[in-house]
XYZ file of N, CA and C in Angstrom:
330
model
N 47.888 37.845 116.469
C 49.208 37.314 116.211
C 49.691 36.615 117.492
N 50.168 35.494 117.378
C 50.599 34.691 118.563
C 52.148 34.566 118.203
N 52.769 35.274 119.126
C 54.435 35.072 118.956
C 54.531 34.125 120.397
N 55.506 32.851 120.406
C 56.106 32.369 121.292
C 57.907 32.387 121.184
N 58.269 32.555 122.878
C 59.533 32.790 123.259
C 60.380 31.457 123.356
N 61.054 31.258 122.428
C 62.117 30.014 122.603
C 63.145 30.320 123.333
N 63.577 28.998 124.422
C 63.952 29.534 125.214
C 64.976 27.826 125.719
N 66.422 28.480 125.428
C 67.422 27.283 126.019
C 68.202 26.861 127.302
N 68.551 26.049 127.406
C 68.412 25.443 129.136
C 70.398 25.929 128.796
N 70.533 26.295 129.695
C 72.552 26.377 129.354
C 72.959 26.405 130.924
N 73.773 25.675 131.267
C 73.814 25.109 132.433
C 73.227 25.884 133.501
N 71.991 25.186 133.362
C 70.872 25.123 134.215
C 69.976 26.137 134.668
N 70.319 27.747 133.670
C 69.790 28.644 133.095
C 69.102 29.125 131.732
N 68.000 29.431 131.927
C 67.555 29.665 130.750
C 67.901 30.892 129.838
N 68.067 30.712 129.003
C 68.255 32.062 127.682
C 67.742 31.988 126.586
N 66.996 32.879 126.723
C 65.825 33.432 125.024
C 66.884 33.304 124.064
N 66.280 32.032 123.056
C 67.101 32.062 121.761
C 66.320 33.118 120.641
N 65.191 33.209 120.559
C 64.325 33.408 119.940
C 63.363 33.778 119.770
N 62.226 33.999 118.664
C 60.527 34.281 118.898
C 60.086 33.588 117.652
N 58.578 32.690 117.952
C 58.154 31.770 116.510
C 56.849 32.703 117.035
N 56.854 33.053 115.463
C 55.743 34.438 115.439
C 54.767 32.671 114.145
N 53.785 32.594 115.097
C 53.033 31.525 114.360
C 52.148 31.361 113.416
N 51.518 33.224 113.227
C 51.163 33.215 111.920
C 51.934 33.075 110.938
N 52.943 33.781 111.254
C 54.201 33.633 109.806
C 54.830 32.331 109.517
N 54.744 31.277 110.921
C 55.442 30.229 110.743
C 56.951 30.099 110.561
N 57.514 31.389 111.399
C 58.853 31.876 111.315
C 59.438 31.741 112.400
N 60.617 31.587 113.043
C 61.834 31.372 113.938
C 62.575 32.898 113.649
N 63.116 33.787 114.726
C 63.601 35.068 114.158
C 64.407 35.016 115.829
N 65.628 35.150 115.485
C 66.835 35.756 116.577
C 67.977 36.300 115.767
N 67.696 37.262 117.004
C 68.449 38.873 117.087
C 69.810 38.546 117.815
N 70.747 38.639 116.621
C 72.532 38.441 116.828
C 73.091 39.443 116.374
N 74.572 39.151 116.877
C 75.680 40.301 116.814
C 76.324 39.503 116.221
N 76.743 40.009 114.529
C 77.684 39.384 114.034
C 78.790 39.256 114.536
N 79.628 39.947 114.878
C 81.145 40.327 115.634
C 80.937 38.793 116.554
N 79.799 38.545 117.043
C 79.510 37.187 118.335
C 79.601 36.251 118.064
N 78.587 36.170 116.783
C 77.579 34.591 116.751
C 77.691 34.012 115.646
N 78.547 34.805 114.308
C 78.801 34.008 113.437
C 80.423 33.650 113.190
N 79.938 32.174 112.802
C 81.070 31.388 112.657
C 81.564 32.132 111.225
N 82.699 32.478 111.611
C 83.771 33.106 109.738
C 84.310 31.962 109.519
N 84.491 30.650 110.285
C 85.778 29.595 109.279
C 84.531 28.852 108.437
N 83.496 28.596 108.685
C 82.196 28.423 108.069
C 81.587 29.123 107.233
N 81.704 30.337 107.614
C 81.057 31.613 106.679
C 79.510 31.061 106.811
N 79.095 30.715 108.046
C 77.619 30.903 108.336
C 77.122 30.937 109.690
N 75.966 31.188 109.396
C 75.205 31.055 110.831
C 74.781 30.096 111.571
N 74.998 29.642 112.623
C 74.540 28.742 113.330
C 73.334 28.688 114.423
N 72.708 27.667 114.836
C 71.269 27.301 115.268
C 71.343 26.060 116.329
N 71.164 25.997 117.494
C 71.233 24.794 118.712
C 70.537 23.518 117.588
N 71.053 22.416 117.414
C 70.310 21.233 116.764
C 69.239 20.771 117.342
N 68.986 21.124 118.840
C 67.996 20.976 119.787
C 66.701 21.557 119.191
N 67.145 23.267 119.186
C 66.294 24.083 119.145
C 65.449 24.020 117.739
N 66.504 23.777 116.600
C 65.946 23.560 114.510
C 64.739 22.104 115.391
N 65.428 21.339 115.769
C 63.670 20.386 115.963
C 62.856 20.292 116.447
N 62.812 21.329 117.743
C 61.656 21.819 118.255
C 61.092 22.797 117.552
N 61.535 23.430 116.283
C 61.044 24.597 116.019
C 60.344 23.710 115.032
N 60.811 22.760 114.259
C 60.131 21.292 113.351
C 58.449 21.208 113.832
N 58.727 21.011 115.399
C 57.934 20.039 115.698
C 56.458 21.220 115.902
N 56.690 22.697 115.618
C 56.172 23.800 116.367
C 55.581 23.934 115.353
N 55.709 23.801 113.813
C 55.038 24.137 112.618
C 56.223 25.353 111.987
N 57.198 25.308 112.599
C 58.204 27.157 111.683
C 58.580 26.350 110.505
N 57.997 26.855 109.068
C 58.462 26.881 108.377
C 60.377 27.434 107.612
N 60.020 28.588 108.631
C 61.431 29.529 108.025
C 61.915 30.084 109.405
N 63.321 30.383 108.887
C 64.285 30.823 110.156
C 65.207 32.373 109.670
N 64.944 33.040 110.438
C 65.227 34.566 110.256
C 66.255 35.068 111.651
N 67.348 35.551 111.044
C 69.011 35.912 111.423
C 68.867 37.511 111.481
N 68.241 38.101 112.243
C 68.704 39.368 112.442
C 69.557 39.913 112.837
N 70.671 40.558 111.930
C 71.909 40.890 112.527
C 72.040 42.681 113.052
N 71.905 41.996 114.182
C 71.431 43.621 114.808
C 72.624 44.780 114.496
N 73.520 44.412 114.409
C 75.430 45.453 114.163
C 74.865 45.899 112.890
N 74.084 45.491 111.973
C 74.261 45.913 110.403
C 73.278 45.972 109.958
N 71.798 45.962 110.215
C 70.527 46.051 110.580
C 70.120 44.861 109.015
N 70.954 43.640 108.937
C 70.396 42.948 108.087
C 69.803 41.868 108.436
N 68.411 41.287 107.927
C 67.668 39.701 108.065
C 68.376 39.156 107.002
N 68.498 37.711 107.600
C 68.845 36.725 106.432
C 68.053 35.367 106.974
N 67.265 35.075 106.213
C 65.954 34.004 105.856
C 66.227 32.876 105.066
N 65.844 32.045 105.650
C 65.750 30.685 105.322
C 65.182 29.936 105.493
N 65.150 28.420 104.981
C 63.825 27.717 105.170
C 64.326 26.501 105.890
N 63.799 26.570 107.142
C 64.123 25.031 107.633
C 64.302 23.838 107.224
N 63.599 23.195 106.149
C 64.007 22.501 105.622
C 65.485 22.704 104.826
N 65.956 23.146 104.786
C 67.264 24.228 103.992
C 67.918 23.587 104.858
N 67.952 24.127 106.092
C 68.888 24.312 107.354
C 69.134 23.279 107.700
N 67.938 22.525 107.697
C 68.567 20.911 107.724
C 68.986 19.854 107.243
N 68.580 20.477 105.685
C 69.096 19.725 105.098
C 71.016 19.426 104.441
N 71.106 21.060 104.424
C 72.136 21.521 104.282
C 73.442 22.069 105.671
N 72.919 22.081 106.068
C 73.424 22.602 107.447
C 74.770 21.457 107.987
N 75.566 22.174 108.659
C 76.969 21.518 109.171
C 77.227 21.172 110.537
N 76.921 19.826 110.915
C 76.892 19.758 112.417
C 78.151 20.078 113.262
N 78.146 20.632 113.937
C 79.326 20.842 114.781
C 79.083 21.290 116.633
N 80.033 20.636 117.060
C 79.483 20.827 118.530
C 81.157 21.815 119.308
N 81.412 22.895 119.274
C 82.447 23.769 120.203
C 82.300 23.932 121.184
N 81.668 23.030 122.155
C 81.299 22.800 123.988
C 80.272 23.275 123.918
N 79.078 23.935 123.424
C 78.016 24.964 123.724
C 76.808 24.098 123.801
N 76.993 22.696 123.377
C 76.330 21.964 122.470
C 76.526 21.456 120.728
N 75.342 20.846 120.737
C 75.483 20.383 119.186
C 74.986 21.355 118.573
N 75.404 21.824 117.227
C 74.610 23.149 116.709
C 75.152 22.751 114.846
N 74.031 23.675 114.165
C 74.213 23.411 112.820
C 73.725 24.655 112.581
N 75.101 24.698 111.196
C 75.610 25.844 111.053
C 74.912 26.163 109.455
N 74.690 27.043 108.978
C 74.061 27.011 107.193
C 74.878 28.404 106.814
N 75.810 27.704 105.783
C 76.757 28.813 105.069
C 75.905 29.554 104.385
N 76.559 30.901 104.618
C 75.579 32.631 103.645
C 74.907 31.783 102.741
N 75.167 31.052 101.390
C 75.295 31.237 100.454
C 73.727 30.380 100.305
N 73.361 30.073 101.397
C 71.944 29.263 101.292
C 70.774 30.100 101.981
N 71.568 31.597 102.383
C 70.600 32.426 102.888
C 70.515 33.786 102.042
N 69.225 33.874 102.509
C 68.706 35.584 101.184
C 68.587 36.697 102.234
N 69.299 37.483 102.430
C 69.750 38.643 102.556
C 68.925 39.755 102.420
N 68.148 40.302 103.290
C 67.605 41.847 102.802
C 68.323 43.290 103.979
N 68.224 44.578 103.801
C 68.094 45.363 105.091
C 66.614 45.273 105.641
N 66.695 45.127 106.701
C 65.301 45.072 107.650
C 65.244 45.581 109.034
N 64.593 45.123 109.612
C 64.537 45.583 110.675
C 63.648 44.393 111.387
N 63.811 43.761 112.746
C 63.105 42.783 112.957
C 61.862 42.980 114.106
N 61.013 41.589 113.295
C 59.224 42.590 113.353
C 58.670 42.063 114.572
């Protein structure tokens, strides 16, 4: 199994967004709802940087582990981009994909 560490530049420090576990062809970061999700959206959001490098990496799907409530919520990149809401709140540009385009299980992340 080959997992690689995604990893974003934020003024002029790096911070692990992520892990693309490449057999699965999956994108998977570990959030705190209370943090990282947008409620006037009612979804989760993703660096616009990061959804096209993960494009360009082969990840099929993108996995939201919400560590406060031990739930994954999965989706398919193409989804995310297609559907997804650009918005930039100083952090960068980022796109956001409301619940209602993501599937929901309890999990635990692998």
């Amino acid at each position: 199994m080959y997992i690689e560490k995604v990893v974003l530049s934020i003024d002029g420090a790096e911070k692990t967004v992520g892990f693309i576990d490449h057999e699965q062809r999956c994108f998977t970061s570990s959030r705190q709802r209370s943090k990282h999700f947008h409620r006037k959206l009612n979804a989760w959001g993703v660096d616009a940087d990061v959804l096209l490098q993960l494009g360009v990496r082969g990840v099929k799907d993108i996995c939201i582990y919400d560590a406060e409530n031990g739930l994954m919520y999965r989706t398919g990149l193409a989804t995310f981009l297609e559907r997804g809401i650009v918005r930039d709140f100083g952090h960068g540009s980022q796109r956001f994909l409301p619940l209602k385009y993501w599937q929901v299980e309890a999990s635990h992340p692998e």
